[in-house]
mmCIF file of C-alpha atoms in Angstrom:
data_model
loop_
_atom_site.group_PDB
_atom_site.id
_atom_site.type_symbol
_atom_site.label_atom_id
_atom_site.label_comp_id
_atom_site.label_asym_id
_atom_site.label_seq_id
_atom_site.Cartn_x
_atom_site.Cartn_y
_atom_site.Cartn_z
ATOM 1 C CA MET A 71 -49.689 0.180 -7.717
ATOM 2 C CA ASN A 72 -46.355 -1.633 -7.639
ATOM 3 C CA PRO A 73 -43.483 0.974 -7.388
ATOM 4 C CA THR A 74 -41.195 -1.261 -9.421
ATOM 5 C CA PHE A 75 -39.709 0.565 -12.454
ATOM 6 C CA LEU A 76 -42.215 0.803 -15.343
ATOM 7 C CA PRO A 77 -40.748 0.758 -18.871
ATOM 8 C CA THR A 78 -41.254 3.996 -20.771
ATOM 9 C CA ALA A 79 -43.086 2.245 -23.647
ATOM 10 C CA VAL A 80 -45.721 0.827 -21.264
ATOM 11 C CA LEU A 81 -46.282 4.232 -19.657
ATOM 12 C CA VAL A 82 -46.564 5.912 -23.031
ATOM 13 C CA SER A 83 -49.165 3.330 -24.118
ATOM 14 C CA ALA A 84 -51.154 3.836 -20.923
ATOM 15 C CA ILE A 85 -51.256 7.601 -21.387
ATOM 16 C CA MET A 86 -52.225 7.269 -25.042
ATOM 17 C CA LEU A 87 -55.064 4.909 -24.127
ATOM 18 C CA VAL A 88 -56.288 7.326 -21.502
ATOM 19 C CA SER A 89 -56.164 10.211 -23.941
ATOM 20 C CA CYS A 90 -58.147 8.150 -26.469
ATOM 21 C CA ASP A 91 -60.783 6.680 -24.110
ATOM 22 C CA ASN A 92 -63.599 5.042 -26.165
ATOM 23 C CA ASN A 93 -65.962 3.999 -23.382
ATOM 24 C CA SER A 94 -69.226 5.144 -25.079
ATOM 25 C CA PRO A 95 -70.571 6.908 -28.164
ATOM 26 C CA LYS A 96 -71.755 9.745 -25.971
ATOM 27 C CA GLU A 97 -68.283 10.359 -24.599
ATOM 28 C CA GLN A 98 -66.854 10.157 -28.139
ATOM 29 C CA GLN A 99 -69.310 12.772 -29.252
ATOM 30 C CA SER A 100 -68.380 14.914 -26.268
ATOM 31 C CA LEU A 101 -64.704 14.678 -27.122
ATOM 32 C CA MET A 102 -65.374 15.631 -30.750
ATOM 33 C CA GLU A 103 -67.204 18.717 -29.530
ATOM 34 C CA THR A 104 -64.254 19.788 -27.415
ATOM 35 C CA SER A 105 -62.800 23.046 -28.668
ATOM 36 C CA LYS A 106 -59.585 23.004 -30.629
ATOM 37 C CA GLN A 107 -57.992 25.119 -27.910
ATOM 38 C CA GLU A 108 -58.875 22.601 -25.168
ATOM 39 C CA LEU A 109 -57.659 19.706 -27.339
ATOM 40 C CA ALA A 110 -54.358 21.452 -27.980
ATOM 41 C CA LEU A 111 -54.011 22.035 -24.228
ATOM 42 C CA ALA A 112 -54.703 18.365 -23.494
ATOM 43 C CA VAL A 113 -52.123 17.237 -26.046
ATOM 44 C CA GLN A 114 -49.596 19.656 -24.573
ATOM 45 C CA GLU A 115 -50.210 18.301 -21.059
ATOM 46 C CA ARG A 116 -49.915 14.744 -22.332
ATOM 47 C CA ASP A 117 -46.638 15.518 -24.108
ATOM 48 C CA CYS A 118 -45.330 17.198 -20.963
ATOM 49 C CA LEU A 119 -46.045 14.105 -18.922
ATOM 50 C CA LEU A 120 -44.442 11.889 -21.581
ATOM 51 C CA ALA A 121 -41.311 14.034 -21.560
ATOM 52 C CA LEU A 122 -41.162 13.859 -17.765
ATOM 53 C CA VAL A 123 -41.556 10.059 -17.934
ATOM 54 C CA LYS A 124 -38.578 9.839 -20.297
ATOM 55 C CA GLU A 125 -36.478 12.101 -18.101
ATOM 56 C CA ILE A 126 -37.248 10.101 -14.962
ATOM 57 C CA SER A 127 -36.494 6.837 -16.790
ATOM 58 C CA ALA A 128 -33.091 8.201 -17.815
ATOM 59 C CA ASP A 129 -32.402 9.324 -14.243
ATOM 60 C CA LEU A 130 -33.316 5.885 -12.900
ATOM 61 C CA ASN A 131 -30.849 4.323 -15.336
ATOM 62 C CA ARG A 132 -28.179 6.737 -14.112
ATOM 63 C CA ILE A 133 -28.827 5.565 -10.569
ATOM 64 C CA LYS A 134 -28.316 1.950 -11.711
ATOM 65 C CA ASP A 135 -25.062 2.889 -13.428
ATOM 66 C CA MET A 136 -23.971 4.730 -10.295
ATOM 67 C CA ASP A 137 -24.740 1.657 -8.200
ATOM 68 C CA SER A 138 -22.532 -0.450 -10.501
ATOM 69 C CA ALA A 139 -19.721 2.108 -10.294
ATOM 70 C CA MET A 140 -19.993 2.070 -6.507
ATOM 71 C CA THR A 141 -19.704 -1.727 -6.467
ATOM 72 C CA VAL A 142 -16.477 -1.524 -8.468
ATOM 73 C CA THR A 143 -15.167 1.253 -6.236
ATOM 74 C CA MET A 144 -15.864 -0.707 -3.054
ATOM 75 C CA THR A 145 -14.040 -3.770 -4.380
ATOM 76 C CA GLN A 146 -11.064 -1.975 -5.944
ATOM 77 C CA ASN A 147 -9.126 0.046 -3.406
ATOM 78 C CA GLY A 148 -6.724 1.004 -6.141
ATOM 79 C CA ARG A 149 -9.024 3.754 -7.466
ATOM 80 C CA SER A 150 -7.495 7.188 -7.015
ATOM 81 C CA PRO A 151 -8.987 9.855 -4.701
ATOM 82 C CA ARG A 152 -9.808 11.886 -7.839
ATOM 83 C CA GLN A 153 -11.900 9.027 -9.271
ATOM 84 C CA ARG A 154 -13.719 8.511 -5.976
ATOM 85 C CA SER A 155 -14.409 12.259 -5.761
ATOM 86 C CA ARG A 156 -15.814 12.282 -9.296
ATOM 87 C CA ILE A 157 -18.181 9.402 -8.490
ATOM 88 C CA LEU A 158 -19.276 11.200 -5.321
ATOM 89 C CA ASN A 159 -20.038 14.356 -7.308
ATOM 90 C CA ASP A 160 -21.982 12.341 -9.882
ATOM 91 C CA ILE A 161 -24.072 10.711 -7.150
ATOM 92 C CA GLU A 162 -24.885 14.088 -5.620
ATOM 93 C CA ALA A 163 -25.798 15.508 -9.048
ATOM 94 C CA VAL A 164 -28.194 12.611 -9.690
ATOM 95 C CA ARG A 165 -29.717 13.031 -6.231
ATOM 96 C CA GLN A 166 -30.368 16.723 -6.850
ATOM 97 C CA THR A 167 -31.862 15.919 -10.267
ATOM 98 C CA MET A 168 -34.203 13.352 -8.732
ATOM 99 C CA LEU A 169 -35.350 15.944 -6.186
ATOM 100 C CA LEU A 170 -36.180 18.284 -9.070
ATOM 101 C CA ARG A 171 -38.066 15.478 -10.830
ATOM 102 C CA LYS A 172 -40.074 14.835 -7.662
ATOM 103 C CA ALA A 173 -41.015 18.498 -7.461
ATOM 104 C CA ARG A 174 -41.969 18.468 -11.142
ATOM 105 C CA LEU A 175 -44.161 15.383 -10.600
ATOM 106 C CA ALA A 176 -46.031 17.302 -7.905
ATOM 107 C CA GLU A 177 -46.558 20.187 -10.319
ATOM 108 C CA VAL A 178 -47.801 17.862 -13.069
ATOM 109 C CA GLU A 179 -50.160 16.186 -10.618
ATOM 110 C CA GLN A 180 -51.610 19.556 -9.669
ATOM 111 C CA GLU A 181 -51.946 20.546 -13.319
ATOM 112 C CA LEU A 182 -53.693 17.263 -14.174
ATOM 113 C CA ALA A 183 -56.161 17.787 -11.347
ATOM 114 C CA ASN A 184 -57.584 20.740 -13.269
ATOM 115 C CA SER A 185 -57.039 19.511 -16.804
ATOM 116 C CA THR A 186 -58.982 17.458 -19.339
ATOM 117 C CA LEU A 187 -56.539 14.561 -18.741
ATOM 118 C CA ASN A 188 -57.485 14.254 -15.081
ATOM 119 C CA ASN A 189 -57.862 10.527 -14.606
ATOM 120 C CA LYS A 190 -57.464 7.997 -11.822
ATOM 121 C CA GLU A 191 -55.098 5.877 -13.905
ATOM 122 C CA LEU A 192 -52.824 8.852 -14.580
ATOM 123 C CA THR A 193 -52.820 9.697 -10.889
ATOM 124 C CA GLU A 194 -51.782 6.146 -10.079
ATOM 125 C CA ILE A 195 -48.998 6.354 -12.660
ATOM 126 C CA ILE A 196 -47.723 9.571 -11.078
ATOM 127 C CA ASP A 197 -47.920 7.995 -7.601
ATOM 128 C CA ALA A 198 -45.897 5.019 -8.837
ATOM 129 C CA PHE A 199 -43.263 7.304 -10.290
ATOM 130 C CA ARG A 200 -43.170 9.332 -7.070
ATOM 131 C CA MET A 201 -42.478 6.149 -5.107
ATOM 132 C CA GLN A 202 -39.706 5.206 -7.548
ATOM 133 C CA VAL A 203 -38.176 8.668 -7.308
ATOM 134 C CA ASP A 204 -38.296 8.566 -3.488
ATOM 135 C CA SER A 205 -36.680 5.128 -3.551
ATOM 136 C CA GLN A 206 -33.928 6.263 -5.881
ATOM 137 C CA ILE A 207 -33.278 9.444 -3.866
ATOM 138 C CA ALA A 208 -32.830 7.224 -0.816
ATOM 139 C CA LYS A 209 -30.574 4.947 -2.877
ATOM 140 C CA ALA A 210 -28.433 7.903 -3.987
ATOM 141 C CA GLU A 211 -28.132 9.094 -0.389
ATOM 142 C CA GLU A 212 -27.118 5.577 0.702
ATOM 143 C CA LEU A 213 -24.533 5.357 -2.093
ATOM 144 C CA LYS A 214 -23.166 8.728 -1.040
ATOM 145 C CA ARG A 215 -22.964 7.610 2.589
ATOM 146 C CA LEU A 216 -21.208 4.367 1.627
ATOM 147 C CA LEU A 217 -18.713 6.134 -0.599
ATOM 148 C CA LEU A 218 -17.911 8.734 2.055
ATOM 149 C CA SER A 219 -17.435 5.914 4.557
ATOM 150 C CA ALA A 220 -15.259 4.033 2.062
ATOM 151 C CA ASN A 221 -13.197 7.166 1.441
ATOM 152 C CA ARG A 222 -12.591 7.612 5.164
ATOM 153 C CA HIS A 223 -11.686 3.943 5.507
ATOM 154 C CA ILE A 224 -9.357 4.067 2.504
ATOM 155 C CA ASP A 225 -7.712 7.254 3.802
ATOM 156 C CA SER A 226 -7.299 5.637 7.199
ATOM 157 C CA LEU A 227 -5.751 2.542 5.622
ATOM 158 C CA SER A 228 -3.495 4.746 3.492
ATOM 159 C CA ASN A 229 -2.309 6.550 6.616
ATOM 160 C CA GLU A 230 -1.687 3.230 8.322
ATOM 161 C CA VAL A 231 0.217 1.963 5.281
ATOM 162 C CA ASP A 232 2.307 5.156 5.201
ATOM 163 C CA SER A 233 2.971 4.839 8.919
ATOM 164 C CA LEU A 234 3.874 1.162 8.592
ATOM 165 C CA SER A 235 6.090 1.948 5.602
ATOM 166 C CA THR A 236 7.904 4.581 7.665
ATOM 167 C CA THR A 237 8.229 2.133 10.554
ATOM 168 C CA VAL A 238 9.494 -0.624 8.261
ATOM 169 C CA ALA A 239 11.982 1.772 6.680
ATOM 170 C CA SER A 240 13.157 2.875 10.134
ATOM 171 C CA VAL A 241 13.416 -0.698 11.416
ATOM 172 C CA THR A 242 15.199 -1.757 8.235
ATOM 173 C CA SER A 243 17.657 1.096 8.638
ATOM 174 C CA GLU A 244 18.236 0.194 12.281
ATOM 175 C CA LEU A 245 18.652 -3.463 11.331
ATOM 176 C CA ASP A 246 21.161 -2.552 8.642
ATOM 177 C CA MET A 247 23.094 -0.438 11.153
ATOM 178 C CA ALA A 248 22.959 -3.249 13.701
ATOM 179 C CA GLN A 249 24.196 -5.730 11.107
ATOM 180 C CA GLN A 250 26.995 -3.382 10.082
ATOM 181 C CA THR A 251 27.940 -2.899 13.724
ATOM 182 C CA SER A 252 27.823 -6.645 14.269
ATOM 183 C CA VAL A 253 30.070 -7.254 11.267
ATOM 184 C CA MET A 254 32.488 -4.557 12.393
ATOM 185 C CA LEU A 255 32.583 -5.995 15.899
ATOM 186 C CA GLU A 256 33.046 -9.536 14.590
ATOM 187 C CA ASN A 257 35.847 -8.401 12.308
ATOM 188 C CA LYS A 258 37.486 -6.553 15.171
ATOM 189 C CA LEU A 259 37.270 -9.590 17.433
ATOM 190 C CA ASN A 260 38.833 -11.697 14.679
ATOM 191 C CA THR A 261 41.655 -9.272 13.927
ATOM 192 C CA CYS A 262 45.101 -10.624 14.660
ATOM 193 C CA TYR A 263 48.644 -9.277 14.318
ATOM 194 C CA TYR A 264 51.821 -11.148 13.523
ATOM 195 C CA VAL A 265 55.477 -10.395 12.953
ATOM 196 C CA VAL A 266 58.210 -12.768 11.745
ATOM 197 C CA ALA A 267 61.689 -11.309 12.160
ATOM 198 C CA PRO A 268 65.169 -11.891 13.618
ATOM 199 C CA LYS A 269 65.860 -11.068 17.260
ATOM 200 C CA ALA A 270 67.674 -7.868 16.426
ATOM 201 C CA VAL A 271 64.719 -6.478 14.461
ATOM 202 C CA LEU A 272 62.327 -7.392 17.242
ATOM 203 C CA LYS A 273 64.515 -5.597 19.782
ATOM 204 C CA GLU A 274 64.832 -2.587 17.510
ATOM 205 C CA HIS A 275 61.068 -2.138 17.529
ATOM 206 C CA ASN A 276 60.778 -2.727 21.288
ATOM 207 C CA ILE A 277 58.803 -5.917 20.718
ATOM 208 C CA ILE A 278 61.211 -7.768 22.987
ATOM 209 C CA GLU A 279 63.548 -6.487 25.689
ATOM 210 C CA SER A 280 66.474 -8.588 26.910
ATOM 211 C CA GLY A 281 69.894 -8.210 28.417
ATOM 212 C CA PHE A 282 72.695 -10.007 30.177
ATOM 213 C CA LEU A 283 71.265 -12.207 32.934
ATOM 214 C CA ARG A 284 67.904 -10.548 32.428
ATOM 215 C CA ARG A 285 64.729 -12.344 31.458
ATOM 216 C CA THR A 286 63.373 -11.466 28.015
ATOM 217 C CA LYS A 287 60.294 -9.262 28.152
ATOM 218 C CA LEU A 288 57.735 -9.497 25.321
ATOM 219 C CA LEU A 289 55.397 -6.769 24.099
ATOM 220 C CA LYS A 290 56.030 -4.559 27.094
ATOM 221 C CA GLY A 291 55.860 -0.803 27.066
ATOM 222 C CA ASP A 292 55.689 1.224 23.890
ATOM 223 C CA PHE A 293 56.416 -1.350 21.202
ATOM 224 C CA ASP A 294 56.167 -0.513 17.509
ATOM 225 C CA LYS A 295 52.844 -1.844 16.202
ATOM 226 C CA SER A 296 53.506 -0.701 12.655
ATOM 227 C CA CYS A 297 55.837 -3.615 11.986
ATOM 228 C CA PHE A 298 53.036 -6.106 12.598
ATOM 229 C CA THR A 299 50.993 -7.482 9.736
ATOM 230 C CA VAL A 300 47.235 -7.283 10.273
ATOM 231 C CA SER A 301 45.245 -10.396 9.401
ATOM 232 C CA ASP A 302 42.012 -12.281 10.110
ATOM 233 C CA LYS A 303 42.044 -15.188 12.558
ATOM 234 C CA ARG A 304 39.457 -17.001 10.445
ATOM 235 C CA LEU A 305 41.575 -16.803 7.289
ATOM 236 C CA LEU A 306 45.127 -17.158 8.538
ATOM 237 C CA THR A 307 45.690 -20.910 8.454
ATOM 238 C CA ALA A 308 49.219 -21.170 7.058
ATOM 239 C CA LEU A 309 52.132 -18.749 7.434
ATOM 240 C CA PRO A 310 55.439 -19.264 5.550
ATOM 241 C CA LEU A 311 58.321 -18.299 7.884
ATOM 242 C CA HIS A 312 61.173 -18.328 5.315
ATOM 243 C CA SER A 313 63.616 -19.710 7.823
ATOM 244 C CA SER A 314 64.720 -23.111 9.042
ATOM 245 C CA LYS A 315 65.154 -21.932 12.609
ATOM 246 C CA VAL A 316 62.036 -20.430 14.201
ATOM 247 C CA ARG A 317 60.735 -19.807 17.676
ATOM 248 C CA LEU A 318 57.251 -18.721 18.774
ATOM 249 C CA LEU A 319 57.706 -16.065 21.468
ATOM 250 C CA THR A 320 54.019 -15.470 22.152
ATOM 251 C CA ASN A 321 51.987 -18.009 24.063
ATOM 252 C CA HIS A 322 49.786 -20.296 21.923
ATOM 253 C CA PRO A 323 48.493 -23.795 22.752
ATOM 254 C CA GLU A 324 50.795 -26.328 21.095
ATOM 255 C CA ALA A 325 47.844 -28.543 20.198
ATOM 256 C CA ALA A 326 46.444 -25.772 17.987
ATOM 257 C CA TYR A 327 49.347 -25.532 15.528
ATOM 258 C CA GLU A 328 52.235 -27.369 13.945
ATOM 259 C CA LEU A 329 55.529 -26.365 12.316
ATOM 260 C CA VAL A 330 56.126 -28.079 8.982
ATOM 261 C CA ASN A 331 59.490 -28.219 7.231
ATOM 262 C CA ASP A 332 59.066 -27.414 3.558
ATOM 263 C CA ASN A 333 62.433 -27.947 1.830
ATOM 264 C CA GLY A 334 64.359 -26.350 4.670
ATOM 265 C CA SER A 335 61.888 -23.512 5.237
ATOM 266 C CA MET A 336 59.399 -23.756 8.081
ATOM 267 C CA ILE A 337 55.686 -23.156 7.696
ATOM 268 C CA LEU A 338 53.372 -22.452 10.595
ATOM 269 C CA LYS A 339 50.077 -24.274 10.132
ATOM 270 C CA ILE A 340 47.255 -23.254 12.455
ATOM 271 C CA THR A 341 45.043 -26.302 12.857
ATOM 272 C CA ALA A 342 42.601 -24.898 15.429
ATOM 273 C CA PRO A 343 42.306 -21.134 14.906
ATOM 274 C CA GLU A 344 39.911 -20.409 17.768
ATOM 275 C CA GLN A 345 42.097 -22.269 20.247
ATOM 276 C CA PHE A 346 45.341 -20.880 18.776
ATOM 277 C CA TRP A 347 44.279 -17.250 19.307
ATOM 278 C CA SER A 348 42.514 -17.824 22.621
ATOM 279 C CA LEU A 349 45.451 -16.534 24.697
ATOM 280 C CA SER A 350 46.625 -13.640 22.543
ATOM 281 C CA SER A 351 45.768 -11.829 19.340
ATOM 282 C CA TYR A 352 49.480 -11.155 18.715
ATOM 283 C CA LEU A 353 51.885 -13.648 17.175
ATOM 284 C CA VAL A 354 55.622 -13.008 17.450
ATOM 285 C CA ILE A 355 58.023 -15.415 15.718
ATOM 286 C CA GLN A 356 61.786 -15.094 16.012
ATOM 287 C CA THR A 357 63.722 -16.498 13.044
ATOM 288 C CA ASP A 358 67.219 -16.930 14.512
#
């Protein structure tokens, strides 16, 4: 007997044919002489088997539905742990139900062995159903195993994702700090200071020191840094001096700048900033 699923209608027809066997007039006469009590018992046994057939058919359909749900679960990692747990519980419930159906089939088989419905064809039908039930129990166990394996794999991937997310966040934070440090360092390296003032003001703030027959000293000792204007070497390209007489006291390559007369007032134009500030980050200009 092929264990492939048998439609309920076919099984019902087979049982009805068996219960209404018309092989010979003698057998028909024998059946008519059967007591009403025995006939009622036979009908009850038949109905019991029919009910069990319907129940098993429904359980087999549940297994198919469970298989489809598993396919979706295996292909969609987005399902929540609660959904996966529900499917796992459903699979286990179906498996337990199929075990009960198998036990009930054994009971029905034993009952039929001593009943008026005892028949080789019925026995073959029960054997076919037993094979289907065994197959579906194995299928439920396999689905359960696959889902448990998928859950472990998904949990492992989730842990890896969480770990990678933490690592990425940490690396991103470190990169941001490194970039901030780099910007701060670059800004510091490009910071420059300049002062434009008469000789007397420069002496007052100890920026220059000079005397009779003594060489002028520049930016020596404790000079006053507060009188310097802070600027950026990359941005300071032109500096109005507001005087017609100017003198650069700090050392800067002459090829890196030029002094332009703008209606009697000089303007310092820095033509090569990197070269101009290569010798000093301080610029001191005397205006008398």
